[in-house]
């Protein structure tokens, strides 16, 4: 479908890593688990491995096809098309949400006077350019920058922990004072976001050089991001305290603002703004790409590129009209989203996998 | 050939678009020129009836390089003050902007001074003001004043740093070397106030007049007489008002409820591990003479035990010091002398801690973190007492045990003896 590029397993690993870091170090829900939120996240990461296994199992079954292509064969023409349309809607919606995340960040902290349309337009334009170039361009971008991102997050965390008098390890205790229930309640939302969102890599799996070996890099990315985000979460908890971490809109940013070593190593937040700008862009590119390529496959077009620009305009305006204010965003992200997203990350792939197994359909 | 021509055209179009983008996407909306900004260095917040009185201290821009030599002006405070009144802090801030030729830039604010009346009303709105504003940072230092904060901010002269904000930054860095206090950041205060005990301690900053050497050729009118030659003029030292920390305020929730004096502040600081260095002056058992010990290691642990229904607080402190000054002739190379001095070190620190403890108990502010220790050790007991912990704390028996070590005796051993040969 106009995509002749191939990405290596290493590039795929870094792409998934960048995607997962994406917004998750920006906004990490603390939820009911309070100071045990990091345990919730570790458990969610374990579930994320399960999701990765499920998605790559589909990929192994249909190594050179995207779900948009085999869904009709597996489920029948009309049910398959319905499933595909729903799946694409979620891709469009997630792309708009991701774009909105970065726009909100820029509007509040980096460019308060600049119109949001300009910020959104610049990010969407960059993403559109990358999507138009095909999957190899974002893969190389991920290869180039994701290692730096990981190092930057580790260094910033190490610096925050080494500021004298800043960290309070006691903020992590008592562990599970109200039993395991609050921790378990925190697992589900942190699983859907960000791990459930990796479902869109289903569309990318056929472009791997060795699609049958996709599980190992996928799982490695999930493990690394789980550990990295848990580390970031623990850092935020010991620097800010559980209730403050939960109350703040960008706890990581504030925790990094607190870095002050010998009065010269301070004001490091541009580093983390860069990290987020890049990882969110990468995530946007992946989901945007999924949406355009998927639409082209659904409609049976020979080339997806004519769809890039219209899709970009669509998602830009959708992102700006997603919600009116921050409280709507909080309600949506906290209460609605984990269940709203269910069809995309669970029903779609699991139905496809089960029906394909029962009907013994292979790619 | 036609293909080549087409590709050249594409390059040209691409170049043009790039240049246009560079022009239009350079962030014109958020452009800030340094010479159009007024950098806020510190601010004072006071309550006047129901109005908030906000006083801003800006860095006054100076032409650097080739300034007047010997005028002494560069050592003086280079600050511009503005104040505004309003229903809320940002409202008062807005009033200031109506009389300012530059854009107020808050990102480099070093310190917030909170007046006594405001502190009794509650820090909440000030903390929120700092926290919510994307330009202000949680690294901003915060302290209280006795009386109006504006008094301190407007009257201080200072002779080392150019703004009060800078002075306070320096104090923050070095005050722990005396042990007499600690200047917290807004983040520290938020952390304390949202922890179990919901209490915090803010240092008191006050004016302190100090002598200032007379400037040559600029004698005061009373001493100088006529202008003209500087010869034969007697110049008296002038007085310069500087700031210093003296004691601290105890906060329950976000309200000021009691004061600690300087020694009590150090007593509190011992327990919360805020003392990096401290000097103890101790009697030497010989007609009113003293020895001074420099403490350079201190580590405290706060814990809570439960025997049956009875809770028992424990403060354990380990300090290590070095003998730095001796007025008497006692020989501290002898083990017994060292042991007895160590006991006196421990006793004096215990007195400081107990004094702070009593004051905190009287105010019902658990600034030592017993509540947190209880929560971590016995979560179920904590949940019962949570709501009335400040009352429980007043009744909590606490044992203070200090283990003091005198490790070294400085560069010499035995005291000097006249005519020892």
XYZ file of C-alpha atoms in Angstrom:
784
model
C 0.000 0.000 0.000
C 2.614 2.480 -0.994
C 4.821 1.496 1.886
C 7.929 -0.270 0.701
C 10.075 0.505 3.674
C 11.377 -2.087 6.070
C 12.465 -1.540 9.642
C 14.882 -3.667 11.591
C 14.068 -5.263 14.928
C 16.422 -2.802 16.660
C 14.603 0.149 15.095
C 11.296 -1.405 16.065
C 12.497 -1.788 19.663
C 13.504 1.879 19.852
C 10.295 2.969 18.168
C 8.160 1.124 20.737
C 10.357 2.475 23.545
C 10.017 6.054 22.339
C 6.286 5.584 21.805
C 5.779 4.227 25.312
C 7.906 6.897 26.981
C 5.850 9.297 24.858
C 3.428 10.912 27.190
C 3.808 8.483 30.063
C 6.644 10.295 31.818
C 4.734 13.531 31.248
C 1.496 12.485 32.878
C 1.649 9.457 35.149
C -1.600 8.809 36.940
C -1.054 8.220 40.660
C -4.639 7.237 41.332
C -5.910 5.430 44.395
C -2.594 3.717 45.146
C -0.978 6.933 46.443
C 2.584 6.199 47.551
C 2.274 2.683 46.097
C 1.554 3.965 42.586
C 4.906 2.627 41.478
C 3.811 -0.914 42.391
C 0.688 -0.404 40.303
C 2.847 0.675 37.407
C 5.124 -2.364 37.710
C 2.081 -4.638 37.643
C 0.642 -2.714 34.699
C 3.933 -3.252 32.883
C 3.594 -6.969 33.470
C 0.150 -6.826 31.900
C 1.764 -4.816 29.118
C 3.951 -7.820 28.378
C 0.765 -9.865 27.972
C -0.584 -7.278 25.556
C 2.686 -7.325 23.638
C 2.462 -11.095 23.413
C -1.090 -10.943 22.103
C -0.296 -8.297 19.461
C 2.835 -10.031 18.239
C 0.960 -13.349 18.112
C -1.346 -11.725 15.570
C 1.686 -10.368 13.788
C 3.244 -13.827 13.616
C 0.057 -15.292 12.251
C -0.173 -12.710 9.479
C 3.466 -11.723 8.985
C 3.072 -9.594 5.856
C -0.391 -8.164 6.378
C -1.904 -5.466 8.490
C -5.072 -6.188 10.527
C -6.944 -3.787 8.274
C -6.304 -6.264 5.462
C -6.950 -9.580 7.170
C -9.851 -8.539 9.410
C -12.330 -8.940 6.552
C -10.961 -12.360 5.769
C -11.080 -13.449 9.399
C -14.405 -11.990 10.454
C -16.232 -11.767 7.173
C -16.525 -8.749 4.966
C -19.028 -6.544 6.821
C -18.132 -7.332 10.437
C -14.467 -6.980 9.530
C -15.046 -3.592 7.928
C -17.014 -2.414 10.954
C -14.216 -3.518 13.256
C -11.677 -1.742 11.063
C -13.599 1.506 11.006
C -13.868 1.456 14.786
C -10.166 0.688 15.092
C -9.292 3.601 12.786
C -11.493 5.953 14.750
C -9.493 5.147 17.869
C -6.256 5.809 15.985
C -7.542 9.205 14.888
C -8.780 10.002 18.360
C -5.538 8.959 20.040
C -3.495 10.972 17.534
C -5.625 13.999 18.356
C -5.227 13.382 22.100
C -1.472 13.042 21.815
C -1.256 16.227 19.781
C -3.409 17.976 22.354
C -1.100 16.841 25.147
C 1.906 18.511 23.612
C -0.071 21.598 22.649
C -1.301 21.997 26.228
C 2.235 21.646 27.541
C 3.564 24.267 25.138
C 0.707 26.663 25.717
C 1.127 26.547 29.467
C 4.874 26.487 29.869
C 6.850 27.180 26.729
C 4.884 29.524 24.495
C 2.041 31.068 26.501
C 1.419 33.946 24.074
C 1.538 31.872 20.913
C -1.831 30.808 19.477
C -2.515 27.114 20.025
C -3.318 26.698 16.347
C 0.271 27.559 15.490
C 1.746 25.118 17.995
C -0.631 22.374 16.882
C 0.035 23.175 13.245
C 3.793 22.975 13.649
C 3.664 19.628 15.420
C 1.073 18.205 13.040
C 3.061 19.502 10.071
C 6.241 17.849 11.328
C 4.384 14.630 11.917
C 2.747 14.820 8.491
C 6.134 15.245 6.854
C 7.474 12.193 8.684
C 4.403 10.115 7.852
C 4.659 11.059 4.197
C 8.255 9.898 4.060
C 7.181 6.401 5.053
C 7.868 4.234 8.042
C 11.650 4.256 7.670
C 11.969 7.938 8.488
C 10.316 7.771 11.931
C 12.174 4.516 12.584
C 15.494 6.232 11.955
C 14.379 9.205 14.035
C 13.656 6.831 16.891
C 16.982 5.119 16.399
C 18.747 8.443 16.548
C 17.050 10.009 19.547
C 15.503 7.367 21.791
C 18.855 6.335 23.337
C 19.509 9.973 24.246
C 16.041 10.228 25.729
C 16.658 7.236 27.985
C 20.010 8.633 29.071
C 18.491 12.083 29.672
C 15.749 10.673 31.893
C 18.241 8.560 33.851
C 20.641 11.475 34.322
C 17.884 13.862 35.382
C 16.636 11.311 37.897
C 20.129 10.721 39.259
C 20.633 14.475 39.589
C 17.318 14.956 41.381
C 18.151 12.215 43.851
C 21.570 13.696 44.542
C 20.329 17.176 45.458
C 21.014 17.489 49.180
C 17.875 17.536 51.285
C 15.499 17.142 48.361
C 14.504 13.507 48.535
C 12.452 11.997 51.318
C 12.523 8.234 51.028
C 10.039 8.018 53.881
C 7.403 9.337 51.471
C 7.241 5.813 49.997
C 6.209 4.283 53.308
C 4.108 2.647 54.662
C 3.905 0.235 51.744
C 0.365 -1.015 51.011
C -1.110 0.260 54.257
C -4.645 -0.390 53.097
C -3.863 -3.796 51.688
C -3.367 -4.659 48.021
C -6.759 -3.425 46.803
C -5.910 0.254 46.090
C -2.765 -0.890 44.313
C -4.730 -3.299 42.141
C -7.299 -0.638 41.367
C -4.500 1.535 40.063
C -3.230 -1.149 37.692
C -5.943 -1.037 35.066
C -5.769 2.665 34.061
C -1.972 2.592 33.957
C -2.130 -0.507 31.797
C -4.448 1.020 29.197
C -2.344 4.150 29.154
C 0.345 3.709 27.863
C 0.636 -0.061 27.293
C -2.758 -0.680 25.694
C -2.012 2.017 23.147
C 0.748 -0.098 21.613
C -2.063 -1.921 19.779
C -1.442 0.449 16.868
C 1.889 -1.232 16.235
C -0.209 -4.040 14.681
C -0.222 -1.946 11.520
C 3.564 -1.557 11.648
C 4.438 -5.206 12.316
C 4.269 -6.263 8.622
C 7.108 -3.860 7.809
C 9.593 -5.539 10.106
C 12.458 -7.292 8.401
C 11.664 -10.343 10.537
C 8.033 -10.065 11.618
C 8.099 -13.476 13.315
C 10.668 -12.286 15.839
C 8.754 -9.183 16.868
C 7.951 -10.311 20.415
C 11.473 -10.013 21.836
C 12.058 -6.339 20.926
C 8.468 -5.487 21.849
C 8.839 -7.117 25.271
C 12.229 -5.525 25.843
C 10.747 -2.105 25.113
C 7.860 -2.740 27.516
C 10.243 -3.855 30.267
C 12.598 -0.918 29.818
C 9.797 1.624 29.798
C 8.149 0.000 32.814
C 11.362 0.267 34.793
C 12.093 3.775 33.531
C 8.627 5.091 34.299
C 8.610 3.391 37.700
C 11.887 5.136 38.416
C 10.446 8.475 37.351
C 7.367 7.842 39.475
C 9.439 6.971 42.533
C 11.527 10.087 41.971
C 8.417 12.260 41.820
C 7.008 10.635 44.947
C 10.142 11.146 47.016
C 10.682 14.683 45.800
C 7.098 15.940 45.936
C 5.148 13.521 48.144
C 2.253 11.327 47.085
C -0.572 13.825 47.422
C 1.330 16.575 45.623
C 2.348 14.221 42.818
C -1.305 13.321 42.374
C -2.414 16.965 42.509
C 0.023 18.369 39.999
C -0.494 18.586 36.271
C 3.141 17.991 35.355
C 4.832 16.432 38.418
C 7.951 15.352 36.518
C 8.537 18.878 35.344
C 8.341 20.251 38.883
C 10.572 17.492 40.247
C 13.187 18.412 37.649
C 12.821 22.109 38.395
C 13.896 21.280 41.923
C 17.305 20.099 40.733
C 19.874 22.518 42.043
C 23.364 21.233 42.467
C 25.916 23.753 43.591
C 23.795 26.608 42.179
C 25.166 26.043 38.674
C 23.421 22.800 37.714
C 19.864 24.087 37.796
C 16.944 25.092 35.615
C 17.198 21.877 33.663
C 13.564 21.713 32.614
C 14.300 22.565 28.960
C 15.935 19.141 28.786
C 12.760 17.381 29.833
C 10.653 19.640 27.590
C 12.845 18.473 24.727
C 12.431 14.847 25.792
C 8.676 15.202 25.805
C 8.514 17.182 22.571
C 10.403 14.431 20.838
C 8.740 11.384 22.345
C 5.261 12.847 21.952
C 6.074 13.696 18.354
C 7.222 10.121 17.821
C 4.033 8.778 19.333
C 1.997 11.171 17.224
C 3.815 10.028 14.094
C 3.167 6.351 14.838
C -0.538 6.790 15.512
C -0.972 9.244 12.647
C 0.794 6.827 10.338
C -1.436 4.005 11.534
C -4.481 6.072 10.785
C -3.482 7.148 7.266
C -2.042 3.827 6.163
C -4.952 1.975 7.749
C -7.488 4.176 5.983
C -5.733 3.590 2.678
C -5.786 -0.158 3.292
C -9.423 -0.077 4.289
C -10.369 1.812 1.139
C -8.080 -0.304 -1.021
C -5.993 2.650 -2.218
C -2.686 2.008 -3.921
C -0.930 4.821 -2.102
C -1.599 6.248 1.348
C 0.226 9.509 0.764
C -2.675 11.522 -0.682
C -4.412 10.943 2.654
C -1.607 12.391 4.791
C -2.510 16.044 4.488
C -6.303 15.705 4.891
C -5.771 13.398 7.852
C -3.382 15.928 9.400
C -5.901 18.751 9.050
C -8.598 16.502 10.459
C -6.612 15.472 13.507
C -5.344 18.990 14.172
C -8.834 20.400 14.332
C -10.105 17.387 16.225
C -7.331 17.835 18.789
C -8.202 21.491 19.312
C -11.884 20.715 19.809
C -11.500 17.559 21.909
C -12.321 19.279 25.145
C -12.960 22.825 26.260
C -10.992 22.886 29.454
C -8.659 21.051 31.713
C -11.341 19.592 33.938
C -12.982 17.895 30.963
C -9.596 16.467 30.069
C -9.128 15.156 33.611
C -12.559 13.554 33.658
C -12.009 12.006 30.265
C -8.477 10.763 30.939
C -9.240 9.527 34.442
C -12.720 8.023 34.276
C -13.745 7.554 30.657
C -10.637 6.745 28.725
C -9.620 3.400 30.294
C -13.017 1.935 29.377
C -13.608 3.916 26.226
C -10.396 2.551 24.772
C -11.374 -1.052 25.510
C -12.595 -1.968 21.979
C -9.341 -0.858 20.381
C -6.748 -2.408 22.624
C -8.624 -5.524 23.748
C -11.714 -6.485 21.747
C -10.285 -5.828 18.289
C -7.011 -7.778 18.569
C -8.342 -10.548 20.805
C -11.381 -11.187 18.596
C -9.171 -11.290 15.523
C -6.727 -13.660 17.192
C -9.363 -16.021 18.575
C -11.460 -16.178 15.421
C -8.378 -16.658 13.292
C -7.288 -19.503 15.542
C -10.702 -21.159 15.553
C -11.151 -20.753 11.808
C -7.510 -21.692 11.266
C -6.837 -18.722 9.008
C -3.231 -17.783 8.420
C -1.440 -15.133 6.453
C 16.825 17.745 -19.224
C 13.287 18.649 -18.395
C 13.611 16.481 -15.318
C 16.655 18.393 -14.143
C 14.921 21.700 -14.630
C 11.993 20.466 -12.575
C 14.269 19.410 -9.740
C 15.946 22.833 -9.658
C 12.566 24.431 -9.401
C 11.706 22.145 -6.493
C 14.901 23.080 -4.702
C 14.158 26.760 -5.157
C 10.601 26.338 -3.903
C 11.822 24.321 -0.931
C 14.419 26.959 -0.095
C 11.862 29.732 -0.285
C 9.453 27.860 1.982
C 12.254 27.204 4.459
C 13.183 30.873 4.605
C 9.557 31.919 4.989
C 9.047 29.380 7.751
C 12.150 30.612 9.532
C 10.756 34.117 9.470
C 7.242 33.287 10.502
C 7.905 30.533 13.002
C 10.529 32.241 15.098
C 8.102 32.618 17.974
C 7.240 36.266 17.598
C 4.462 35.991 20.137
C 6.690 34.852 22.958
C 9.709 36.938 22.129
C 11.197 38.558 25.213
C 13.988 41.048 25.140
C 16.137 41.184 28.237
C 16.194 44.962 28.230
C 12.417 45.052 28.288
C 12.061 42.858 31.345
C 11.987 43.717 35.013
C 13.512 40.784 36.829
C 11.847 40.126 40.125
C 14.331 39.214 42.829
C 12.164 38.884 45.894
C 8.765 39.868 47.137
C 7.020 40.630 50.387
C 3.425 39.747 51.104
C 1.430 41.493 53.806
C -2.138 41.636 54.876
C -3.754 45.053 55.302
C -7.275 44.584 56.535
C -8.705 42.463 53.766
C -6.301 43.754 51.162
C -3.100 42.052 50.092
C -0.134 44.347 49.983
C 2.475 43.052 47.623
C 5.940 44.563 47.431
C 8.211 43.579 44.585
C 11.958 43.965 44.589
C 13.326 44.167 41.057
C 16.918 43.965 40.014
C 17.811 47.495 38.996
C 19.726 47.281 35.765
C 23.196 48.799 35.977
C 25.565 49.644 33.199
C 28.330 47.156 33.798
C 31.923 47.903 33.051
C 33.497 51.275 33.579
C 31.312 52.197 36.527
C 32.368 54.880 38.968
C 35.390 53.729 40.839
C 35.658 54.142 44.557
C 32.190 55.544 44.768
C 31.099 52.487 46.656
C 27.786 52.559 44.866
C 28.300 49.187 43.245
C 28.401 47.509 46.608
C 25.054 48.902 47.541
C 21.736 47.415 46.889
C 20.786 47.738 43.247
C 17.105 47.255 43.625
C 13.931 48.931 42.555
C 10.878 48.571 44.743
C 7.252 48.691 43.734
C 4.196 47.865 45.698
C 0.570 47.294 44.924
C -2.637 46.549 46.761
C -5.365 44.200 45.723
C -7.942 41.635 46.671
C -5.642 38.833 45.608
C -1.928 38.591 45.074
C -2.069 38.610 41.305
C -4.485 41.514 41.502
C -1.959 43.451 43.583
C 0.724 42.432 41.090
C -1.368 43.870 38.281
C -1.427 47.204 40.052
C 2.349 47.210 40.000
C 2.455 46.719 36.247
C 0.484 49.922 35.698
C 3.490 51.856 36.898
C 6.293 49.901 35.354
C 8.024 50.552 32.070
C 9.048 46.928 31.701
C 7.399 43.528 31.666
C 7.472 41.838 35.062
C 9.470 38.650 34.753
C 8.966 36.269 37.634
C 11.112 33.303 36.644
C 14.127 34.432 38.640
C 12.345 35.193 41.891
C 14.540 33.990 44.700
C 12.516 34.560 47.815
C 9.126 35.363 49.274
C 8.884 37.149 52.614
C 5.623 36.646 54.433
C 4.477 39.200 56.950
C 3.338 38.059 60.380
C -0.303 38.956 59.902
C -0.420 37.201 56.539
C 1.270 34.170 58.056
C -1.345 33.995 60.800
C -4.082 34.192 58.184
C -2.488 31.361 56.208
C 0.272 30.652 53.722
C -2.102 28.776 51.417
C -2.717 31.539 48.927
C 0.987 32.421 48.700
C 1.984 28.814 48.108
C -0.739 28.523 45.506
C 0.363 31.750 43.836
C 3.897 30.387 43.440
C 2.778 26.898 42.473
C 0.138 27.774 39.919
C 2.064 30.401 38.023
C 4.168 28.736 35.319
C 6.803 31.448 35.622
C 7.345 31.106 39.350
C 9.134 28.016 40.528
C 8.896 25.789 43.507
C 12.540 26.478 44.254
C 11.504 29.922 45.540
C 12.593 30.332 49.144
C 10.045 31.322 51.724
C 10.355 32.841 55.199
C 8.403 34.934 57.662
C 9.038 38.237 59.357
C 7.932 39.533 62.721
C 5.612 42.355 61.850
C 5.226 43.485 58.260
C 7.410 41.860 55.647
C 7.376 45.083 53.706
C 9.386 46.720 56.500
C 12.247 44.308 55.965
C 12.130 44.411 52.197
C 12.044 48.181 51.941
C 14.443 49.052 54.744
C 17.246 46.611 54.140
C 20.329 48.115 52.577
C 22.781 45.277 52.317
C 26.393 45.719 51.384
C 27.515 42.417 49.890
C 24.869 41.438 47.407
C 22.926 43.764 45.168
C 19.442 42.533 46.021
C 17.734 41.040 49.035
C 16.825 38.045 46.907
C 20.501 37.333 46.360
C 21.297 37.836 50.044
C 18.679 35.279 50.943
C 19.987 32.822 48.348
C 23.378 33.104 50.015
C 21.875 32.725 53.466
C 20.000 29.652 52.295
C 23.229 28.109 51.134
C 25.271 28.813 54.227
C 22.927 29.104 57.183
C 22.999 25.386 57.856
C 26.669 25.747 58.652
C 25.668 27.537 61.832
C 22.837 25.197 62.649
C 20.579 28.120 63.531
C 17.969 27.487 60.935
C 17.070 26.472 57.490
C 15.391 28.344 54.665
C 12.934 26.014 52.942
C 11.765 26.188 49.360
C 8.095 26.333 48.482
C 8.382 22.661 47.577
C 9.705 21.803 51.050
C 6.786 23.654 52.612
C 4.280 21.870 50.401
C 5.907 18.558 51.239
C 5.767 19.258 54.986
C 2.246 20.607 54.983
C 0.862 17.727 52.949
C 2.627 15.130 55.075
C 0.926 13.416 58.022
C 1.548 16.103 60.617
C 0.699 19.070 58.349
C 3.175 21.319 60.110
C 6.197 23.234 59.018
C 8.834 25.604 60.295
C 9.738 28.821 58.506
C 12.729 30.903 59.554
C 12.306 34.470 60.720
C 14.260 37.070 58.823
C 14.888 40.391 60.517
C 16.819 43.612 60.027
C 20.179 43.804 61.670
C 22.071 47.103 61.754
C 25.779 46.678 61.139
C 28.598 49.220 60.903
C 29.675 50.232 57.448
C 33.097 51.778 56.771
C 32.878 55.462 55.872
C 33.423 56.158 52.238
C 36.410 58.356 51.525
C 35.371 61.794 50.435
C 31.741 61.275 51.205
C 31.601 62.019 54.878
C 28.306 62.575 56.590
C 27.213 66.196 56.852
C 27.456 66.180 60.662
C 31.090 65.149 60.628
C 32.216 66.680 57.380
C 31.507 70.371 57.428
C 31.984 72.157 54.160
C 32.534 70.505 50.861
C 35.715 70.707 48.896
C 38.862 69.077 50.203
C 38.587 65.750 51.891
C 41.596 66.311 54.089
C 41.119 66.687 57.784
C 37.554 65.506 57.699
C 36.581 62.989 60.336
C 34.273 60.327 59.059
C 32.239 58.230 61.409
C 31.362 54.669 60.466
C 27.897 54.545 59.079
C 25.202 52.035 59.833
C 23.931 49.722 57.192
C 20.824 47.641 57.665
C 21.432 44.038 56.702
C 19.289 40.981 57.280
C 19.842 37.960 59.435
C 17.897 34.926 60.504
C 16.686 34.854 64.063
C 14.432 32.070 65.218
C 11.542 30.577 63.341
C 7.780 30.391 63.155
C 5.795 27.223 63.798
C 2.983 26.509 61.368
C 0.023 24.243 61.853
C -1.683 23.549 58.548
C -0.693 26.751 56.836
C -1.121 29.111 59.755
C 1.512 30.629 61.991
C 0.784 29.539 65.555
C 3.949 30.090 67.607
C 7.535 31.206 67.498
C 10.828 29.461 68.233
C 13.787 31.494 69.435
C 17.214 30.977 67.875
C 18.314 28.210 70.251
C 15.006 26.385 69.934
C 15.323 26.648 66.172
C 18.632 24.860 66.401
C 17.019 22.322 68.710
C 14.466 21.614 65.992
C 17.136 21.610 63.305
C 19.134 18.917 65.150
C 16.158 16.585 65.053
C 15.261 17.224 61.404
C 18.866 16.765 60.271
C 19.190 20.344 59.123
C 22.429 21.028 60.990
C 25.532 20.707 58.921
C 27.815 22.445 61.408
C 27.265 24.030 64.775
C 29.350 25.471 67.551
C 28.680 24.623 71.188
C 30.163 26.788 73.916
C 30.503 24.623 77.017
C 31.674 25.314 80.568
C 35.148 24.092 81.330
C 34.764 23.403 85.093
C 37.331 26.099 85.833
C 36.199 29.524 87.052
C 33.815 30.562 84.265
C 35.998 29.546 81.381
C 34.586 27.878 78.296
C 35.583 25.539 75.541
C 34.069 25.637 72.084
C 33.321 22.478 70.181
C 32.627 22.517 66.483
C 30.075 19.865 65.567
C 30.580 18.690 62.029
C 28.565 15.482 61.926
C 25.024 15.164 63.184
C 22.464 12.548 62.414
C 19.103 12.202 64.102
C 16.419 9.564 64.036
C 12.868 10.023 65.172
C 10.896 6.936 66.099
C 7.830 5.879 67.985
C 7.245 2.825 70.126
C 4.070 1.418 71.516
C 3.749 -0.405 74.777
C 0.161 -1.493 75.121
C -1.862 1.629 74.536
C 0.942 3.980 75.474
C 2.936 5.677 72.726
C 6.492 6.662 73.411
C 8.427 9.049 71.205
C 12.158 8.720 70.818
C 14.720 11.114 69.433
C 18.145 9.670 68.894
C 20.919 11.980 67.871
C 24.529 11.198 67.109
C 26.945 14.082 66.814
C 30.664 14.301 66.283
C 32.777 17.326 66.934
C 36.202 18.772 67.093
C 37.681 20.968 69.819
C 38.282 24.387 68.354
C 38.741 26.828 71.185
C 39.827 26.533 74.780
C 39.913 29.196 77.473
C 40.903 26.871 80.310
C 43.896 24.672 80.874
C 42.159 21.326 80.887
C 44.081 18.608 79.065
C 41.819 17.093 76.425
C 44.339 14.498 75.421
C 43.184 12.674 78.540
C 40.347 10.238 78.048
C 38.416 11.320 81.164
C 38.402 14.987 80.133
C 37.091 14.026 76.710
C 34.374 11.819 78.202
C 33.175 14.520 80.537
C 33.159 17.078 77.727
C 31.175 14.688 75.554
C 28.608 14.439 78.348
C 28.343 18.214 78.485
C 27.980 18.389 74.701
C 25.129 15.893 74.865
C 23.535 17.731 77.762
C 23.521 21.069 75.997
C 22.079 19.651 72.802
C 19.436 17.844 74.856
C 18.487 21.154 76.458
C 18.111 22.789 73.054
C 16.005 19.936 71.721
C 13.812 19.741 74.838
C 13.200 23.457 74.724
C 12.083 23.250 71.095
C 10.016 20.174 71.916
C 8.200 21.946 74.738
C 7.461 24.940 72.590
C 6.134 22.730 69.788
C 4.025 20.728 72.243
C 2.567 23.889 73.663
C 1.538 24.957 70.165
C 0.374 21.467 69.260
C 2.591 21.345 66.179
C 4.401 18.105 65.581
C 7.294 19.598 63.642
C 9.539 16.668 64.522
C 7.673 14.159 62.416
C 6.394 11.788 65.104
C 3.121 11.559 63.192
C 4.921 10.305 60.112
C 6.933 7.836 62.185
C 3.707 6.543 63.719
C 2.049 6.261 60.317
C 4.945 4.255 58.927
C 5.283 1.998 61.943
C 1.674 1.481 63.073
C -0.644 2.477 60.205
C -3.749 1.232 62.042
C -3.006 3.266 65.188
C -2.309 6.276 63.000
C -5.696 6.020 61.332
C -7.393 6.234 64.729
C -5.361 9.225 65.880
C -5.059 10.987 62.537
C -7.835 13.498 63.163
C -6.624 14.630 66.583
C -2.902 14.123 66.297
C -2.019 17.672 67.320
C -3.794 17.042 70.637
C -2.189 13.617 71.047
C 1.214 15.096 70.341
C 0.841 17.469 73.285
C 0.589 14.438 75.574
C 3.254 12.339 73.862
C 6.142 11.445 76.178
C 9.437 11.817 74.338
C 12.875 10.633 75.349
C 15.838 12.444 73.915
C 19.110 10.590 73.781
C 22.171 12.296 72.404
C 25.387 10.481 71.736
C 28.190 13.008 71.419
C 31.730 12.254 70.348
C 34.719 14.520 70.482
C 36.861 13.020 67.778
C 39.746 15.442 67.448
C 41.335 18.317 69.317
C 42.251 20.535 66.409
C 45.822 21.165 65.354
C 47.228 20.862 68.877
C 46.813 18.440 71.738
C 47.586 19.641 75.287
C 46.816 23.268 76.155
C 49.543 25.816 76.093
C 51.447 26.419 79.349
C 53.400 29.620 79.926
C 57.050 28.923 80.564
C 56.708 25.210 79.841
C 59.981 25.026 77.940
